[in-house]
Amino acid sequence: MKVAITGGTGFIGRYLVQRLQQDGHTVVVLARNGPKAQQCFPEVAFPQVEIVPYTPLVLGDWQQSLQGCDGVVNLAGAPIAERWTPAYKRLLCESRIATTHALVAAIAATNPQPPVMVSASAIGYYGTSETAEFNETSTPIATDFLSQLCQDWEAAAKAVETAGARLVITRIGIVLGNGGALGRMLPPFRMFAGGPIGSGRQWFSWIALEDLASLFIKALTDPQMQGVYNATAPHPVTMATACEALGQALNRPSWLPVPDFVIETLLGDASVVVLKGQKVLPKRTQATGFTYQYPQVTEAMKAIVT
Ligand SMILES: NC(=O)c1ccc[n+]([C@@H]2O[C@H](COP(=O)([O-])OP(=O)(O)OC[C@H]3O[C@@H](n4cnc5c(N)ncnc54)[C@H](OP(=O)(O)O)[C@@H]3O)[C@@H](O)[C@H]2O)c1
């Protein structure tokens, strides 16, 4: 396959590009900063990766690189775990919703058209709860900022179907790999100062980065896959259990809780991302026959930190 990716220089994208190349595919990385992306994917190590500089909201020459692609993966978005000022909230929305609109317009205008787009969304779509259980058919229980953002992001992606392409939306959980959320949790644990964040009772619906990449590749290649799929492992845990698993994997205690107010001071409104969660089950994903390499959090954590 030839696959185009937005957000390909990020935590998930870098791994996915590597996996696609390993599997013998060619990758077009649409990146806002060409030289920076070239550093991520040096030509010697990534001969099958082509960097195409682009301005996400402005259609231009970069559109031509979509020609002949067998699929597009849409991962672009400004980082969520930052302080949400009103201006930053606008950036969070624009970098997902407006960029997805522009990407869909570019796909619609391409001939021949890439037949499939796999687009990121997040489990924040469902809202947060300590008691409810969500699968792909669940409707959001609250429309907080993140839920509304995901709804609008998915609606923007949906337009690609009108253009004639197959659409797979992945509602991604907390991705465990080298970097991302786990990268931020590791240092205190390594220094014997790790512990549950907040009450510890909030749900932690996670997925191993390797499984997420496999799911993206399945979504690109399996014509039966269409619509929304939860990109989470089949066994979500609470934050306390996740931290215990991390402590065990590192052979370190998980006894020093990080109180809510510390996170709230650091992140403001964005603290909801770590202090509140949702129990998400990948019902439709499992129904496709997708097999997880890491269904349990203990094994996933061990594999990452060792
Ligand atoms: N990691 C998780 O646990 C997780 C969970 C749920 C959902 N997701 C979603 O999955 C996607 C990828 O996640 P990630 O962890 O790989 O994110 P990431 O490491 O922050 O990378 C996102 C990429 O998006 C592009 N980007 C950043 N700011 C942008 C802006 N203002 N406008 C347009 N593009 C921008 C950048 O690529 P260039 O600079 O090359 O253009 C960046 O490398 C994101 O949309 C994220 O919300 C992630």
XYZ file of C-alpha atoms in Angstrom, residues 2-267:
266
model
C 0.833 3.654 -0.262
C -0.534 5.433 2.810
C -0.676 9.180 3.534
C -0.581 10.319 7.166
C -1.247 13.625 8.900
C 0.216 14.002 12.404
C 2.781 11.362 11.373
C 5.575 12.952 13.431
C 3.655 12.513 16.720
C 3.799 9.793 19.352
C 1.349 7.476 17.557
C 2.283 8.539 14.022
C 6.016 7.877 14.371
C 5.350 4.309 15.462
C 2.715 3.725 12.788
C 4.997 5.006 10.016
C 7.730 2.655 11.219
C 5.311 -0.305 11.294
C 3.950 0.460 7.835
C 7.469 0.610 6.409
C 8.431 -2.630 8.193
C 5.395 -4.291 6.604
C 6.627 -3.182 3.171
C 4.306 -0.223 2.592
C 5.184 3.243 1.292
C 4.257 6.219 3.470
C 3.614 9.864 2.635
C 3.991 11.985 5.772
C 2.106 15.279 5.477
C 3.961 17.478 7.960
C 3.735 21.173 8.876
C 7.492 21.391 9.285
C 9.318 19.497 6.544
C 12.876 19.622 7.964
C 11.650 18.552 11.425
C 9.765 15.643 9.909
C 12.831 14.690 7.877
C 14.756 14.458 11.168
C 12.119 12.064 12.515
C 12.406 9.912 9.412
C 15.981 10.128 8.077
C 16.188 8.861 4.511
C 18.765 6.173 5.293
C 16.531 4.491 7.858
C 13.227 5.324 6.127
C 13.748 4.874 2.381
C 10.033 4.199 1.857
C 8.906 7.385 3.603
C 8.273 10.582 1.652
C 7.921 13.842 3.559
C 5.483 16.326 2.060
C 5.388 19.741 3.787
C 1.835 21.071 4.089
C -0.261 23.831 5.562
C -3.220 21.905 6.974
C -5.832 24.601 6.422
C -4.675 25.744 3.000
C -5.217 23.478 0.027
C -2.188 23.467 -2.251
C 0.418 21.368 -4.007
C 0.484 18.864 -1.124
C -2.899 17.568 -2.300
C -1.177 15.933 -5.276
C 0.616 13.568 -2.918
C -2.751 11.933 -2.134
C -3.030 10.758 -5.728
C -2.563 7.004 -5.971
C -2.673 6.512 -2.208
C -4.483 3.392 -1.013
C -5.462 5.043 2.248
C -5.155 8.107 4.469
C -4.645 8.141 8.244
C -5.665 11.353 9.990
C -3.846 11.883 13.305
C -3.237 15.646 13.336
C -4.094 17.629 16.462
C -2.510 20.001 18.981
C -1.556 18.271 22.294
C -4.475 17.833 24.745
C -2.526 17.684 28.025
C -1.724 21.408 28.137
C -3.395 24.242 30.043
C -6.664 25.061 28.253
C -6.832 28.838 27.914
C -9.690 30.045 25.654
C -7.128 30.519 22.852
C -5.717 27.013 23.374
C -9.216 25.526 23.295
C -9.690 27.183 19.909
C -6.405 25.646 18.732
C -7.428 22.184 20.006
C -10.618 22.434 17.943
C -9.149 24.067 14.849
C -6.220 21.643 14.643
C -8.646 18.721 14.556
C -11.960 19.876 13.099
C -10.820 22.440 10.523
C -7.811 20.314 9.476
C -10.099 17.300 9.011
C -12.483 19.403 6.878
C -9.521 20.497 4.738
C -8.172 16.945 4.437
C -11.589 15.654 3.377
C -11.832 18.435 0.771
C -8.397 17.434 -0.509
C -9.417 13.759 -0.713
C -12.668 14.676 -2.493
C -10.718 16.662 -5.082
C -8.193 13.883 -5.740
C -8.471 11.653 -8.773
C -8.049 8.733 -8.380
C -9.264 9.083 -4.820
C -7.804 7.219 -1.832
C -10.520 4.623 -1.126
C -10.336 4.782 2.694
C -9.680 7.287 5.473
C -8.913 6.154 9.020
C -9.514 9.098 11.298
C -8.622 9.575 14.960
C -11.144 10.466 17.613
C -10.955 9.819 21.356
C -12.902 8.057 24.093
C -13.522 11.517 25.548
C -16.435 11.371 23.075
C -18.511 9.496 25.686
C -18.051 11.956 28.572
C -16.768 10.765 31.966
C -18.243 8.406 34.569
C -17.117 6.060 37.337
C -20.158 3.805 36.896
C -21.308 3.754 33.261
C -19.915 1.401 30.612
C -19.576 2.562 27.021
C -19.335 0.736 23.708
C -19.428 2.065 20.160
C -23.232 2.361 20.156
C -23.366 4.438 23.372
C -24.353 8.076 23.109
C -22.343 10.680 25.058
C -23.632 11.098 28.605
C -22.472 14.690 28.810
C -21.332 17.220 26.325
C -18.294 18.628 28.055
C -15.587 20.342 26.012
C -13.778 17.133 25.007
C -16.950 15.284 24.119
C -18.161 18.148 21.926
C -14.722 18.375 20.322
C -14.787 14.647 19.473
C -18.336 14.868 18.127
C -17.428 17.768 15.833
C -14.165 16.050 14.827
C -16.036 12.879 13.844
C -18.701 14.883 11.969
C -15.944 16.573 9.947
C -14.481 13.157 9.047
C -17.907 11.782 8.107
C -18.027 14.058 5.064
C -15.438 11.823 3.371
C -18.201 9.236 2.865
C -20.122 11.694 0.700
C -16.961 11.974 -1.362
C -17.144 8.184 -1.878
C -14.432 6.910 0.477
C -14.799 4.295 3.228
C -14.425 5.851 6.664
C -13.141 4.225 9.849
C -13.229 6.352 13.004
C -11.086 5.103 15.876
C -12.084 6.358 19.331
C -8.659 6.042 20.895
C -8.094 5.348 24.604
C -4.968 6.176 26.633
C -2.136 4.900 24.451
C 0.604 2.998 26.292
C 4.011 3.046 24.623
C 7.397 4.678 24.883
C 6.276 8.296 25.275
C 2.767 9.708 25.529
C 0.920 9.480 28.866
C 3.172 6.713 30.205
C 6.273 8.755 29.368
C 4.980 11.419 31.768
C 4.077 8.895 34.486
C 7.403 7.044 34.461
C 9.888 9.491 36.094
C 8.201 9.682 39.549
C 7.814 5.880 39.611
C 11.461 5.356 38.748
C 12.332 7.674 41.676
C 10.163 5.631 44.101
C 7.616 8.476 44.193
C 4.850 7.076 42.009
C 1.238 6.464 42.872
C -2.330 6.825 41.673
C -3.343 10.150 40.237
C -6.422 11.681 41.882
C -8.851 9.306 43.631
C -7.495 6.294 41.705
C -11.101 5.198 41.136
C -11.413 6.870 37.711
C -11.430 4.485 34.743
C -8.295 4.083 32.676
C -9.296 2.709 29.261
C -6.016 2.061 27.554
C -4.484 0.407 24.477
C -0.926 -0.675 23.729
C 0.659 1.354 20.922
C 1.511 -1.856 19.046
C -2.132 -2.956 19.090
C -3.284 0.484 17.996
C -0.931 0.380 14.994
C -2.195 -3.123 14.102
C -5.772 -1.870 14.325
C -4.979 1.044 11.990
C -3.440 -1.370 9.479
C -6.452 -3.695 9.722
C -8.776 -0.716 9.211
C -6.861 0.275 6.084
C -6.921 -3.205 4.588
C -10.223 -4.770 5.728
C -13.036 -3.514 3.471
C -15.598 -4.827 5.984
C -14.521 -2.240 8.536
C -16.617 0.901 8.326
C -17.852 3.354 10.963
C -16.798 3.753 14.590
C -14.477 1.412 16.518
C -13.202 1.835 20.045
C -9.419 1.633 19.993
C -9.102 0.358 23.551
C -8.011 -2.943 25.090
C -10.789 -5.348 26.152
C -9.884 -5.015 29.839
C -10.027 -1.414 31.066
C -8.821 -0.868 34.645
C -9.016 1.874 37.244
C -6.228 4.434 37.548
C -5.146 2.759 40.835
C -4.801 -0.636 39.094
C -2.944 0.908 36.155
C -0.469 2.573 38.521
C -0.058 -0.651 40.481
C 0.718 -2.498 37.231
C 3.274 0.156 36.336
C 4.868 -0.083 39.796
C 5.079 -3.878 39.492
C 6.580 -3.687 36.014
C 9.250 -1.297 37.310
C 9.662 -3.162 40.585
C 8.825 0.059 42.394
C 6.071 0.874 44.911
C 2.912 2.699 43.883
C 2.107 4.341 47.183
C 2.430 8.090 46.777
C -0.892 9.399 45.434
C -0.851 12.620 43.456
C -3.760 14.667 44.847
C -6.313 16.322 42.561
C -5.210 19.842 43.444
C -1.649 19.275 42.178
C -2.945 18.192 38.780
C -5.533 20.977 38.774
C -2.834 23.546 39.537
C -0.676 22.195 36.718
C -3.332 21.646 34.079
